[in-house]
Amino acid sequence: MTKWVYGFGSQVNEGHAGMKALLGGKGANLAEMAGIGLPVPPGFTLTTDVCVAYYRDGRRYPDGLRTQVEEALAQVESQVGARFGDPSGPLLVSVRSGAQVSMPGMMDTVLNLGLNDETVRGLAVQSGDERFAWDSYRRFIQMYGSVVLGISHHLFEDVIEARKSALDLTEDTELSAEDWQEVVSFYQDIVRQETGQAFPQTPRDQLWGAIGAVFGSWMNPRAITYRRLHDIPAEWGTAVNVQAMVFGNMGEDCATGVCFTRDPSTGENVFYGEYLVNAQGEDVVAGIRTPQPMSEARAKPGEISMEKALPGAYAELLHVREMLEAHYRDMQDIEFTVQRNTLYMLQTRTGKRTAAAALRIAVDMAEAGQISHEEAILRVPPASLDQLLHPALDPQAERVRIARGLPASPGAASGALVFTAEEVEARALKGEDVILARVETSPEDVHGMHAARGVLTTRGGMTSHAAVVARGMGRVCVAGAGDIRIDYKAGTLTADGHVLRRGDWITLDGGTGEVFLGRVATVEPRLSGDFATLMGWADSVRRLGVRANAETPDDAATARRFGAEGIGLCRTEHMFFAPDRIGAVRRMILAPDAAGRRAALDDLMPFQRADFAALFRIMAGLPVTVRLLDPPLHEFLPHGDAELAEVARGLSLSLEEARARVAALSESNPMLGHRGCRLGVTAPEIYAMQVRAVLEAAVAVARETGEIVRPEIMIPLVGMETELAYTRGEAEKVAASVDGLDGHVDYSIGTMIELPRAALTADRIAAHADFFSFGTNDLTQTVFGLSRDDAGSFLPTYVEKGLLPKDPFVSIDFEGVGEIVAIAARKGRQVKPTLKMGICGEHGGDPASIAFCEKIGLDYVSCSPYRVPVARLAAAQAALKARLSAEA
Ligand code: PEP
Ligand code: MG
């Protein structure tokens, strides 16, 4: 008989942390904590296999499940010494979802399950606190009503608000036992009205109702969206945890809290978190009351730390913190409850953290000898470094602060103020920068948070939904800015006397929690300290080189600061658009004959030479791959008659003649048209000018600096051996005529491999190439037969429907494009073992694609400057993983 249910607790403990796939993260860690002797209230986990069987069998539970649940429940009853449904002293349980990884889109928690009109009286007697009993019952109906029965929680909240305002009270805690009893009866009316049925009174029905809701929530649209965003397979399923209740709301010697063993925002090694006296867990997360700090050191005037309020439980918690860190060797996110001064642990998991915190924790732990350098490297998700590389507010910039909330997720962001997730998405799609402002966020807002530059909430703490989700996504977030008033109906945000409307700009500083009017200038990040340390470790283990795609001196300088080891792609066409040269470019294109073209090229030449010289200087001895002109010429053509007339004048043509030239250059399929080396074949003087500019600049800079200059001249869009043989021959003729090309200029000539024919004939092409650079943008386009410029209108649907795992222009398609790259690499190396090979498509900055490049043994990846650190770390991780799997 399959085992569907696993017990946890001090007496019956059948799981451990290694069983996350079966027990879910929460269940596995509850068992692990119980196993190392931490105080965990007893309970049991229905496995993820139950969920899988439930969906496989048309939403039916597997045979044997009910019996196993009954047995597990009986064991919990005997450990706690109370019976489920016993009117004189009932066992109450919590029911929580728990997938392999935590998933905010799902049903979360139902507390106090087992209460009904009879057992509530038993609870009152047992606890000696009538008010507590009725408050617990109304909480249960409220949670069960909203998460299991699907009733809007506002209906319940309104009852409490009405009660408080009738009595002229402000705090929930001021309501009496009788008030809560009346609230309960109103709640029961709501349930009857909304569902047509009475609130379920049988604890077992309640239990199966909650279990069914957890399994049902696995397939709700929010959970499905979340899984898609985070690459979580639907086949995993969720587990359900049923656990004996402990109460943080039985009085002033009770509390509940959420904390991190280190600061999840900065990574500082301090105990960090929030708690509430006399409260139930959801009160902290829901942001209804303002939580208080854990340690006295962090308490501001007027705040009461847990250290002061509950010193005994606090001391015990500090001990638990040490045990958990020593055991898990990573920062933990924990939930606890103190019931009458006794501490209970309700959850531990690896804590979500900002990129800055991930770095600092990894480096601190490695330096303290808790983990190895290799583990530290593997602990930081490369893509998360993005957060650190983004700008902060310029300290010199003028600003008008209108509010301050909590610094929930760092970085600075400006954008138009928007109040709904839907509008964020719509505006972001048009390329606008938007800030989502909400009173609080819920899982329904996750897609909007993803599309926003930043998120602002007026309610909630550092562990509120907004804070946790934004940190996970790397979005800037200011949470709980309590002085701000948001009026959704009016579409306004009021703060410090300013009334802002939808669409007005604001700026958030997620590092300080400040909110500013309008757009505030930003500055580049600092790349020292922990960042430099981890990058140093990463560099010492990676095999792949990392270069940048850059044309401008600014980009090249940024790339160097970020640790680029050269330029892997300089798209020379980008240099043609500057106002001081576009005229010459247009004359070059529209010239009626080679002589006219040459005259225009002579004008362009000094510009190009200066451009290349600037890059060589910045790259100081590192390789610089200069790609000769690639795009179809019509991309540079004049817009409108005025520009056309100017070019016509320069070429002594009539407007009509110029217009005819423009028309002649039009193509029906330009991406497959007259571009790349085809230009080099039909108009060799263009490439000749560029090659001369590269080599003369190299000679000049080598002389000026005394350092070797390493230009790599790259021919684009080669499909045939003959194309490369011809263009290379022309380039060599130019080189032969350049003075001063000596040992100080180490130039080479190679090609992009970005067409399937080139890849399949790479052995022949290699005979004429000193290097290959895989242009996986064009290669993806041509292997799939998919236009790079038009795929946006339908590819997302493919990903949504699961026809493609990811956008192949973002992450390499291993089976098709990857396979063709691997074939080319193998064929190239067969004839020329020393052939240098890299990748310069967008994939060069994508961690999964970088792992692929490591696997097939390329020499380097090249990506945009901001992704250079991401690539350095991803390359290190790929090398480490390759080493680990070779050792296994
Ligand atoms: C490529 O095709 O992958 C490439 C790097 O070149 P471009 O994007 O300029 O076509
Ligand atoms: Mg290309």
Tab-separated table of C-alpha atoms in Angstrom, residues 27 30 54 156 252 288 346 404 406 437 503 516 537 579 595 628 666 677 726 732 771 818 822 828 852:
chain	number	residue	atom	x	y	z
A	27	GLY	CA	6.565	19.473	5.373
A	30	LEU	CA	9.052	20.634	9.743
A	54	TYR	CA	-5.847	13.434	-7.429
A	156	PHE	CA	-15.945	39.754	6.654
A	252	GLU	CA	0.376	39.188	26.547
A	288	ILE	CA	-3.082	44.746	9.557
A	346	LEU	CA	6.213	26.490	12.593
A	404	ARG	CA	8.987	57.241	3.747
A	406	LEU	CA	10.163	50.447	4.595
A	437	ALA	CA	1.140	51.752	-6.079
A	503	GLY	CA	0.371	58.885	-14.823
A	516	PHE	CA	10.070	61.276	-4.178
A	537	TRP	CA	36.445	33.621	-6.784
A	579	PRO	CA	24.805	63.040	-36.863
A	595	ALA	CA	33.963	56.561	-57.587
A	628	LEU	CA	32.244	44.704	-40.778
A	666	SER	CA	14.055	48.478	-51.245
A	677	CYS	CA	29.173	39.757	-46.464
A	726	TYR	CA	36.776	36.270	-51.210
A	732	GLU	CA	44.420	40.867	-46.764
A	771	PHE	CA	37.989	32.382	-35.362
A	818	GLY	CA	22.256	24.350	-29.949
A	822	ALA	CA	27.684	21.989	-31.576
A	828	GLY	CA	35.569	23.638	-37.204
A	852	PHE	CA	25.611	25.125	-22.912
